Amino acid sequence: NLDAVAGIINSLKPDLVALQEVDNKTTRAKDLDLTAELSQRTGMQGIFGKAMDYAGGGYGEAVLTRHSIIYTKNNLLPHTPNAEPRAALEIQIELPSGEKVVFVGTHLDHLRDQTNRVNQAGRINELYLDNNFPMILAGDLNAAPGSDPINLLSKQWSYAAQDDPLPTMPSVKPRRKIDYIMYRPKNRWKVIEVRVIDEKVASDHCPVFAVLELLPDN
């Protein structure tokens, strides 16, 4: 429901949005570019990152931003042969202050066996090990706090509401936290607010909203 998703985005007015399970010109999406449709409905720039071919088109991640995009990069993540491919869609933006921030939207494997999730989390850490820009990583990680994938990511990333993780899934009576907004380095970000939005129609997950303040580089 594009109007429902756009309605949430427009009500919250975020600078950046990460979206998972996005179709691009597939038959089940009536050959529509869903990222472009949401871009038009929100007035934000939209970028699609394909994780795999599907139903005559592509399927993967999307990010939306209100700020100038410097570059985009779609990073394919490792997976076992019979698992669904995954990606980490990366953009760098320039804020009005002139500061440059890297934003990554991703969706880790959903299978009960966490091998792929651990490998994908490890690959994300590898990708950004030497990146010195302030970064935000957001998405459906299909892993609970304290699990191996989250513990692995937490070696490099902090996440909003880490001391009080709120459940995000399912959207009706949520019981599990598997959706995250992470950031690094820790000393460059201050978490002002974190909310799990009560929204039962737009998705089977609750949207997660955070306000992060970028601190001066000391």
XYZ file of N, CA and C in Angstrom:
654
model
N 0.854 -1.184 0.000
C 0.000 0.000 0.000
C 0.895 1.241 0.000
N 1.165 1.757 -1.185
C 2.097 2.876 -1.320
C 1.598 4.126 -0.605
N 0.292 4.363 -0.667
C -0.246 5.559 -0.021
C -0.091 5.476 1.494
N -0.266 4.272 2.065
C -0.099 4.108 3.508
C 1.357 4.327 3.910
N 2.281 3.757 3.146
C 3.702 3.931 3.452
C 4.104 5.404 3.318
N 3.680 6.026 2.229
C 4.001 7.440 2.020
C 3.373 8.311 3.100
N 2.184 7.939 3.548
C 1.523 8.706 4.597
C 2.317 8.718 5.887
N 2.894 7.546 6.255
C 3.735 7.464 7.447
C 4.970 8.344 7.281
N 5.627 8.227 6.133
C 6.838 9.014 5.880
C 6.525 10.501 5.936
N 5.444 10.907 5.313
C 5.094 12.324 5.281
C 4.709 12.851 6.654
N 4.153 11.996 7.500
C 3.775 12.441 8.838
C 4.998 12.613 9.742
N 6.034 11.804 9.523
C 7.233 11.849 10.362
C 8.289 12.818 9.836
N 8.266 13.076 8.538
C 9.205 13.997 7.891
C 10.681 13.653 8.175
N 11.082 12.408 7.959
C 12.488 12.052 8.199
C 13.406 12.586 7.103
N 14.696 12.679 7.434
C 15.703 13.033 6.432
C 16.078 11.833 5.580
N 15.997 10.627 6.189
C 16.440 9.396 5.543
C 15.470 8.272 5.866
N 15.248 7.404 4.905
C 14.351 6.257 5.084
C 15.009 5.029 4.474
N 14.950 3.903 5.196
C 15.390 2.617 4.648
C 14.167 1.720 4.499
N 14.006 1.126 3.331
C 12.862 0.264 3.030
C 13.370 -1.093 2.552
N 12.728 -2.141 3.028
C 13.113 -3.500 2.632
C 11.979 -4.173 1.846
N 12.341 -5.258 1.159
C 11.381 -6.040 0.369
C 10.673 -5.155 -0.665
N 11.471 -4.452 -1.440
C 10.955 -3.499 -2.424
C 11.005 -4.126 -3.814
N 9.873 -4.094 -4.508
C 9.794 -4.575 -5.891
C 10.127 -3.442 -6.865
N 10.752 -3.809 -7.970
C 11.058 -2.848 -9.020
C 10.656 -3.438 -10.363
N 9.531 -2.981 -10.875
C 9.035 -3.389 -12.194
C 8.794 -4.896 -12.278
N 8.265 -5.475 -11.209
C 7.892 -6.891 -11.219
C 6.434 -7.032 -11.641
N 6.071 -8.225 -12.071
C 4.682 -8.428 -12.480
C 3.723 -8.291 -11.300
N 4.172 -8.723 -10.095
C 3.252 -8.629 -8.952
C 3.060 -7.184 -8.497
N 3.990 -6.294 -8.885
C 3.840 -4.871 -8.576
C 3.339 -4.095 -9.795
N 2.716 -4.835 -10.734
C 2.123 -4.222 -11.931
C 3.154 -3.429 -12.737
N 4.395 -3.936 -12.742
C 5.497 -3.337 -13.491
C 5.847 -1.921 -13.039
N 5.457 -1.555 -11.818
C 5.761 -0.221 -11.303
C 7.141 -0.188 -10.643
N 7.794 0.940 -10.731
C 9.008 1.214 -9.978
C 8.553 1.772 -8.627
N 8.485 0.912 -7.611
C 7.896 1.324 -6.341
C 8.724 2.401 -5.649
N 10.036 2.379 -5.854
C 10.884 3.427 -5.278
C 10.543 4.782 -5.876
N 10.375 4.820 -7.186
C 10.008 6.071 -7.857
C 8.619 6.535 -7.413
N 7.703 5.583 -7.233
C 6.355 5.939 -6.783
C 6.396 6.579 -5.391
N 7.193 5.998 -4.489
C 7.304 6.572 -3.142
C 8.044 7.900 -3.170
N 9.028 8.009 -4.035
C 9.744 9.273 -4.192
C 8.791 10.387 -4.599
N 7.925 10.067 -5.537
C 6.955 11.054 -6.009
C 5.964 11.438 -4.909
N 5.558 10.475 -4.094
C 4.563 10.726 -3.054
C 5.137 11.450 -1.838
N 6.455 11.389 -1.671
C 7.074 11.985 -0.479
C 7.931 13.213 -0.778
N 8.250 13.429 -2.041
C 9.122 14.537 -2.393
C 10.585 14.284 -2.041
N 10.934 13.019 -1.785
C 12.310 12.651 -1.448
C 12.974 11.967 -2.644
N 14.299 12.022 -2.709
C 15.021 11.273 -3.732
C 15.024 9.795 -3.356
N 14.773 8.938 -4.324
C 14.725 7.511 -4.064
C 15.770 6.749 -4.855
N 16.414 5.783 -4.191
C 17.406 4.913 -4.838
C 17.000 3.470 -4.569
N 17.012 2.639 -5.614
C 16.710 1.210 -5.476
C 17.995 0.405 -5.604
N 18.135 -0.621 -4.786
C 19.276 -1.526 -4.872
C 18.791 -2.960 -5.024
N 19.076 -3.576 -6.150
C 18.560 -4.925 -6.421
C 19.380 -5.974 -5.694
N 18.674 -6.847 -4.967
C 19.324 -8.007 -4.358
C 19.231 -9.221 -5.263
N 18.118 -9.308 -6.046
C 17.953 -10.446 -6.941
C 16.933 -10.124 -8.026
N 17.011 -10.881 -9.112
C 15.977 -10.816 -10.146
C 14.723 -11.495 -9.621
N 13.566 -10.930 -9.962
C 12.324 -11.544 -9.494
C 11.162 -11.104 -10.375
N 10.370 -12.059 -10.823
C 9.095 -11.810 -11.513
C 9.198 -10.741 -12.596
N 10.212 -10.882 -13.432
C 10.369 -9.968 -14.556
C 11.033 -8.650 -14.209
N 11.407 -8.470 -12.949
C 12.048 -7.220 -12.531
C 13.070 -7.488 -11.447
N 13.137 -6.614 -10.476
C 14.098 -6.748 -9.391
C 13.429 -6.652 -8.036
N 14.150 -7.128 -7.016
C 13.639 -7.151 -5.641
C 14.807 -6.855 -4.718
N 14.603 -5.965 -3.753
C 15.711 -5.637 -2.858
C 15.405 -4.506 -1.916
N 16.349 -3.552 -1.839
C 16.290 -2.449 -0.874
C 15.961 -1.140 -1.587
N 15.485 -0.181 -0.810
C 15.369 1.189 -1.290
C 15.706 2.133 -0.151
N 16.268 3.278 -0.498
C 16.469 4.351 0.471
C 15.917 5.636 -0.113
N 15.431 6.483 0.775
C 14.935 7.807 0.409
C 15.713 8.841 1.211
N 15.969 9.999 0.601
C 16.674 11.065 1.310
C 16.185 12.434 0.859
N 16.282 13.400 1.775
C 15.962 14.796 1.458
C 17.216 15.591 1.090
N 18.379 14.974 1.205
C 19.635 15.704 1.050
C 20.368 15.297 -0.225
N 21.342 16.096 -0.598
C 22.107 15.861 -1.827
C 22.868 14.542 -1.730
N 22.745 13.745 -2.777
C 23.439 12.459 -2.825
C 24.776 12.633 -3.530
N 25.847 12.187 -2.875
C 27.189 12.263 -3.456
C 27.478 11.014 -4.276
N 27.149 9.845 -3.736
C 27.310 8.611 -4.493
C 26.339 7.561 -3.967
N 26.120 6.532 -4.764
C 25.339 5.363 -4.349
C 26.131 4.112 -4.693
N 25.951 3.068 -3.869
C 26.636 1.802 -4.127
C 25.778 0.673 -3.580
N 25.567 -0.344 -4.388
C 24.781 -1.504 -3.951
C 25.735 -2.663 -3.686
N 25.843 -3.060 -2.411
C 26.769 -4.112 -2.007
C 26.015 -5.428 -1.835
N 26.322 -6.419 -2.650
C 25.705 -7.729 -2.502
C 26.341 -8.455 -1.323
N 25.520 -9.139 -0.539
C 25.987 -9.811 0.666
C 26.087 -11.319 0.435
N 26.952 -12.010 1.172
C 27.117 -13.451 0.968
C 25.883 -14.238 1.402
N 25.647 -15.355 0.721
C 24.525 -16.231 1.095
C 24.809 -17.629 0.576
N 24.200 -18.609 1.217
C 24.335 -19.989 0.761
C 23.543 -20.178 -0.530
N 23.873 -21.200 -1.325
C 23.301 -21.331 -2.670
C 21.776 -21.311 -2.738
N 21.090 -21.896 -1.769
C 19.632 -21.979 -1.849
C 18.916 -20.873 -1.089
N 19.650 -19.926 -0.559
C 19.042 -18.837 0.213
C 18.758 -17.635 -0.681
N 17.848 -16.792 -0.204
C 17.492 -15.579 -0.943
C 18.644 -14.578 -0.887
N 19.080 -14.047 -2.025
C 20.164 -13.059 -2.005
C 19.776 -11.802 -1.230
N 20.758 -11.148 -0.647
C 20.550 -9.930 0.138
C 21.578 -8.878 -0.276
N 21.252 -7.620 0.045
C 22.137 -6.517 -0.331
C 22.174 -5.474 0.778
N 23.216 -4.658 0.741
C 23.319 -3.481 1.606
C 23.462 -2.278 0.682
N 22.417 -1.468 0.618
C 22.374 -0.319 -0.293
C 22.939 0.898 0.432
N 24.004 1.443 -0.120
C 24.789 2.498 0.529
C 24.673 3.799 -0.260
N 24.428 4.895 0.441
C 24.520 6.209 -0.178
C 25.334 7.118 0.736
N 25.989 8.084 0.136
C 26.596 9.156 0.925
C 25.854 10.439 0.606
N 25.485 11.167 1.665
C 24.765 12.426 1.482
C 25.560 13.573 2.079
N 25.233 14.778 1.642
C 25.808 15.978 2.235
C 24.705 16.738 2.952
N 24.897 16.991 4.234
C 23.936 17.738 5.031
C 24.073 19.232 4.740
N 23.069 20.032 5.107
C 23.171 21.483 4.888
C 24.407 22.105 5.538
N 24.907 21.465 6.607
C 26.105 21.958 7.294
C 27.384 21.713 6.495
N 27.276 20.887 5.456
C 28.458 20.483 4.693
C 29.026 19.148 5.139
N 28.571 18.642 6.291
C 29.009 17.326 6.772
C 28.531 16.232 5.822
N 29.360 15.220 5.648
C 29.005 14.074 4.809
C 28.707 12.872 5.706
N 27.607 12.189 5.408
C 27.153 11.042 6.191
C 26.883 9.883 5.239
N 27.260 8.675 5.638
C 26.955 7.466 4.867
C 25.735 6.792 5.500
N 24.773 6.435 4.671
C 23.536 5.785 5.112
C 23.405 4.461 4.370
N 23.145 3.395 5.110
C 23.060 2.052 4.522
C 21.744 1.409 4.938
N 20.984 0.936 3.961
C 19.759 0.177 4.216
C 19.989 -1.277 3.869
N 19.564 -2.195 4.755
C 19.817 -3.607 4.482
C 18.703 -4.479 5.045
N 18.747 -5.750 4.660
C 17.765 -6.754 5.071
C 18.502 -8.087 5.136
N 18.745 -8.575 6.346
C 19.504 -9.815 6.488
C 18.605 -11.034 6.336
N 19.242 -12.170 6.111
C 18.554 -13.441 5.857
C 17.523 -13.760 6.944
N 16.440 -14.445 6.536
C 15.339 -14.722 7.453
C 15.279 -16.181 7.917
N 16.143 -17.045 7.403
C 16.049 -18.462 7.731
C 16.368 -18.715 9.208
N 15.823 -19.824 9.726
C 16.037 -20.146 11.139
C 17.540 -20.336 11.447
N 18.228 -21.024 10.568
C 19.678 -21.175 10.700
C 20.318 -19.796 10.487
N 21.117 -19.338 11.438
C 21.622 -17.977 11.362
C 22.961 -17.840 10.636
N 23.393 -18.899 9.953
C 24.683 -18.849 9.257
C 24.772 -17.672 8.294
N 23.756 -17.509 7.447
C 23.784 -16.411 6.482
C 23.774 -15.053 7.177
N 22.962 -14.917 8.214
C 22.905 -13.637 8.935
C 24.269 -13.281 9.535
N 24.920 -14.266 10.126
C 26.244 -14.024 10.716
C 27.236 -13.610 9.624
N 27.224 -14.315 8.507
C 28.139 -13.983 7.413
C 27.826 -12.613 6.818
N 26.541 -12.297 6.720
C 26.152 -10.986 6.176
C 26.535 -9.857 7.122
N 26.333 -10.076 8.428
C 26.749 -9.072 9.411
C 28.266 -8.878 9.366
N 28.991 -9.985 9.231
C 30.443 -9.896 9.127
C 30.886 -9.125 7.902
N 30.195 -9.348 6.792
C 30.534 -8.631 5.549
C 30.260 -7.138 5.679
N 29.178 -6.773 6.337
C 28.879 -5.351 6.552
C 29.991 -4.713 7.381
N 30.428 -5.396 8.429
C 31.541 -4.866 9.221
C 32.808 -4.705 8.375
N 33.071 -5.683 7.511
C 34.246 -5.602 6.633
C 34.153 -4.405 5.686
N 32.970 -4.199 5.127
C 32.778 -3.130 4.149
C 33.127 -1.764 4.724
N 32.818 -1.561 6.010
C 32.927 -0.215 6.581
C 33.996 -0.098 7.660
N 34.859 -1.109 7.757
C 35.898 -1.119 8.781
C 36.767 0.129 8.717
N 37.126 0.563 7.517
C 38.037 1.700 7.352
C 37.319 2.975 6.921
N 36.001 2.994 7.023
C 35.231 4.182 6.633
C 35.218 5.166 7.800
N 35.708 6.370 7.573
C 35.842 7.344 8.644
C 34.692 8.339 8.721
N 33.712 8.194 7.851
C 32.571 9.102 7.883
C 31.569 8.665 8.956
N 30.794 9.596 9.519
C 29.663 9.202 10.362
C 28.710 8.340 9.535
N 28.207 7.254 10.133
C 27.406 6.298 9.386
C 26.146 5.914 10.146
N 25.109 5.588 9.376
C 23.863 5.027 9.913
C 23.541 3.774 9.106
N 23.187 2.712 9.809
C 22.780 1.437 9.196
C 21.370 1.133 9.682
N 20.441 0.922 8.770
C 19.048 0.724 9.169
C 18.423 -0.410 8.376
N 17.566 -1.188 9.045
C 16.847 -2.215 8.307
C 16.353 -3.356 9.164
N 15.815 -4.331 8.478
C 15.306 -5.564 9.080
C 16.463 -6.544 9.148
N 16.979 -6.780 10.352
C 18.139 -7.650 10.518
C 17.747 -9.074 10.894
N 16.444 -9.312 11.077
C 15.941 -10.663 11.360
C 16.686 -11.328 12.508
N 17.087 -10.546 13.490
C 17.871 -11.071 14.615
C 17.525 -10.276 15.866
N 17.388 -10.973 16.961
C 17.026 -10.341 18.228
C 18.267 -9.787 18.931
N 18.092 -8.794 19.818
C 19.226 -8.334 20.627
C 19.868 -9.502 21.377
N 21.188 -9.533 21.395
C 21.903 -10.622 22.062
C 22.205 -11.811 21.175
N 21.666 -11.828 19.969
C 21.945 -12.927 19.036
C 23.340 -12.738 18.426
N 23.853 -13.783 17.806
C 25.200 -13.711 17.226
C 25.344 -12.602 16.179
N 24.387 -12.452 15.235
C 24.551 -11.375 14.245
C 24.581 -9.986 14.880
N 23.719 -9.746 15.864
C 23.680 -8.428 16.502
C 24.933 -8.214 17.345
N 25.382 -9.249 18.028
C 26.625 -9.117 18.799
C 27.813 -8.820 17.891
N 27.817 -9.430 16.712
C 28.897 -9.187 15.755
C 28.856 -7.738 15.255
N 27.677 -7.277 14.861
C 27.557 -5.890 14.410
C 27.898 -4.912 15.528
N 27.551 -5.272 16.758
C 27.771 -4.363 17.897
C 29.244 -4.146 18.206
N 30.126 -4.914 17.595
C 31.556 -4.653 17.747
C 31.943 -3.336 17.077
N 31.155 -2.927 16.069
C 31.455 -1.679 15.360
C 30.330 -0.651 15.461
N 29.117 -1.104 15.736
C 27.949 -0.232 15.690
C 27.246 -0.200 17.039
N 26.648 0.945 17.355
C 25.691 1.052 18.455
C 24.306 1.138 17.825
N 23.270 0.847 18.601
C 21.931 1.011 18.023
C 21.003 1.774 18.951
N 20.095 2.500 18.337
C 19.147 3.326 19.068
C 18.267 2.447 19.944
N 18.041 2.888 21.187
C 17.245 2.141 22.181
C 17.921 0.843 22.597
N 19.242 0.838 22.614
C 19.984 -0.377 22.961
C 19.700 -0.823 24.396
N 19.482 0.148 25.298
C 19.217 -0.192 26.700
C 17.776 -0.611 26.941
N 16.897 -0.275 26.000
C 15.477 -0.594 26.161
C 14.888 -0.936 24.796
N 15.283 -2.092 24.233
C 14.831 -2.442 22.875
C 13.331 -2.701 22.825
N 12.660 -2.001 21.936
C 11.212 -2.115 21.792
C 10.874 -3.108 20.691
N 9.874 -3.971 20.883
C 9.522 -4.947 19.845
C 8.986 -4.259 18.587
N 9.303 -4.827 17.435
C 8.935 -4.222 16.152
C 8.125 -5.146 15.250
N 7.969 -6.414 15.648
C 7.371 -7.378 14.737
C 6.629 -8.446 15.547
N 5.409 -8.850 15.102
C 4.639 -8.341 13.959
C 4.013 -6.980 14.265
N 3.474 -6.346 13.255
C 2.925 -5.006 13.446
C 1.681 -5.023 14.335
N 0.971 -6.147 14.349
C -0.162 -6.312 15.272
C 0.367 -7.029 16.523
N 0.348 -6.348 17.648
C 0.860 -6.878 18.919
C 2.318 -7.346 18.770
N 3.232 -6.422 18.496
C 4.637 -6.802 18.294
C 5.234 -7.481 19.521
N 6.056 -8.511 19.256
C 6.664 -9.305 20.318
C 8.185 -9.364 20.224
N 8.754 -9.127 19.041
C 10.189 -9.307 18.840
C 10.814 -8.064 18.228
N 12.023 -7.727 18.662
C 12.764 -6.656 18.005
C 13.701 -7.273 16.985
N 13.454 -6.992 15.711
C 14.370 -7.444 14.662
C 14.717 -6.310 13.688
N 14.167 -5.117 13.933
C 14.414 -3.955 13.067
C 15.230 -2.927 13.845
N 16.274 -2.385 13.220
C 17.261 -1.586 13.945
C 17.629 -0.315 13.186
N 18.010 0.697 13.963
C 18.726 1.862 13.445
C 20.043 1.921 14.208
N 21.134 1.641 13.500
C 22.468 1.598 14.098
C 23.293 2.779 13.618
N 24.360 3.073 14.360
C 25.192 4.223 13.993
C 26.630 3.989 14.468
N 27.548 4.709 13.829
C 28.959 4.683 14.191
C 29.646 5.927 13.644
N 30.748 6.398 14.206
C 31.247 5.985 15.506
C 30.361 6.525 16.626
N 30.433 5.879 17.760
C 29.524 6.204 18.862
C 29.672 7.651 19.323
N 30.900 8.185 19.292
C 31.125 9.528 19.817
C 30.656 10.637 18.880
N 30.199 10.288 17.678
C 29.701 11.310 16.742
C 28.188 11.445 16.764
N 27.499 10.570 17.501
C 26.040 10.585 17.446
C 25.432 10.644 18.850
N 24.373 11.407 18.976
C 23.579 11.453 20.199
C 22.145 11.069 19.839
N 21.600 10.069 20.521
C 20.220 9.639 20.258
C 19.273 10.557 21.031
N 18.477 11.298 20.289
C 17.524 12.241 20.892
C 16.200 11.551 21.200
N 15.775 10.690 20.277
C 14.454 10.061 20.408
C 14.424 8.770 19.615
N 13.725 7.774 20.127
C 13.466 6.534 19.385
C 12.011 6.156 19.623
N 11.325 5.824 18.536
C 9.931 5.384 18.649
C 9.684 4.210 17.721
N 8.876 3.277 18.179
C 8.308 2.255 17.294
C 6.886 2.709 16.998
N 6.603 2.917 15.721
C 5.329 3.509 15.311
C 4.244 2.433 15.286
N 3.118 2.737 15.911
C 1.972 1.826 15.905
C 1.250 1.945 14.568
N 1.590 1.078 13.646
C 1.026 1.109 12.288
C 0.818 -0.330 11.839
N -0.436 -0.708 11.655
C -0.770 -2.112 11.403
C -1.046 -2.419 9.936
N -1.165 -1.406 9.089
C -1.633 -1.618 7.716
C -0.495 -1.631 6.702
N 0.442 -0.713 6.841
C 1.441 -0.495 5.782
C 2.412 -1.657 5.632
N 2.665 -2.389 6.710
C 3.664 -3.455 6.675
C 3.360 -4.457 7.772
N 4.012 -5.644 7.683
C 3.898 -6.615 8.774
C 4.898 -6.326 9.891
N 5.744 -5.298 9.704
C 6.627 -4.803 10.757
C 6.198 -3.387 11.127
N 6.462 -2.989 12.365
C 6.239 -1.601 12.762
C 7.406 -0.737 12.265
N 7.108 0.447 11.756
C 8.202 1.353 11.413
C 8.968 1.780 12.666
N 10.272 1.953 12.518
C 11.118 2.446 13.605
C 11.589 3.849 13.229
N 11.426 4.780 14.152
C 11.765 6.187 13.911
C 12.765 6.644 14.962
N 13.844 7.257 14.534
C 14.829 7.782 15.487
C 15.270 9.171 15.055
N 15.530 10.012 16.049
C 16.152 11.306 15.823
C 17.574 11.215 16.367
N 18.545 11.374 15.483
C 19.955 11.322 15.848
C 20.599 12.683 15.595
N 21.342 13.162 16.584
C 22.078 14.412 16.427
C 23.533 14.094 16.095
N 24.010 14.693 14.992
C 25.415 14.518 14.614
C 26.255 15.509 15.405
N 27.194 14.997 16.186
C 28.011 15.817 17.061
C 29.287 16.258 16.347
N 29.906 17.352 16.802
C 31.159 17.803 16.171
C 32.254 16.749 16.289
N 33.137 16.752 15.316
C 34.257 15.828 15.315
C 35.387 16.432 16.137
N 35.630 15.866 17.320
C 36.652 16.399 18.214
C 37.992 15.700 18.025
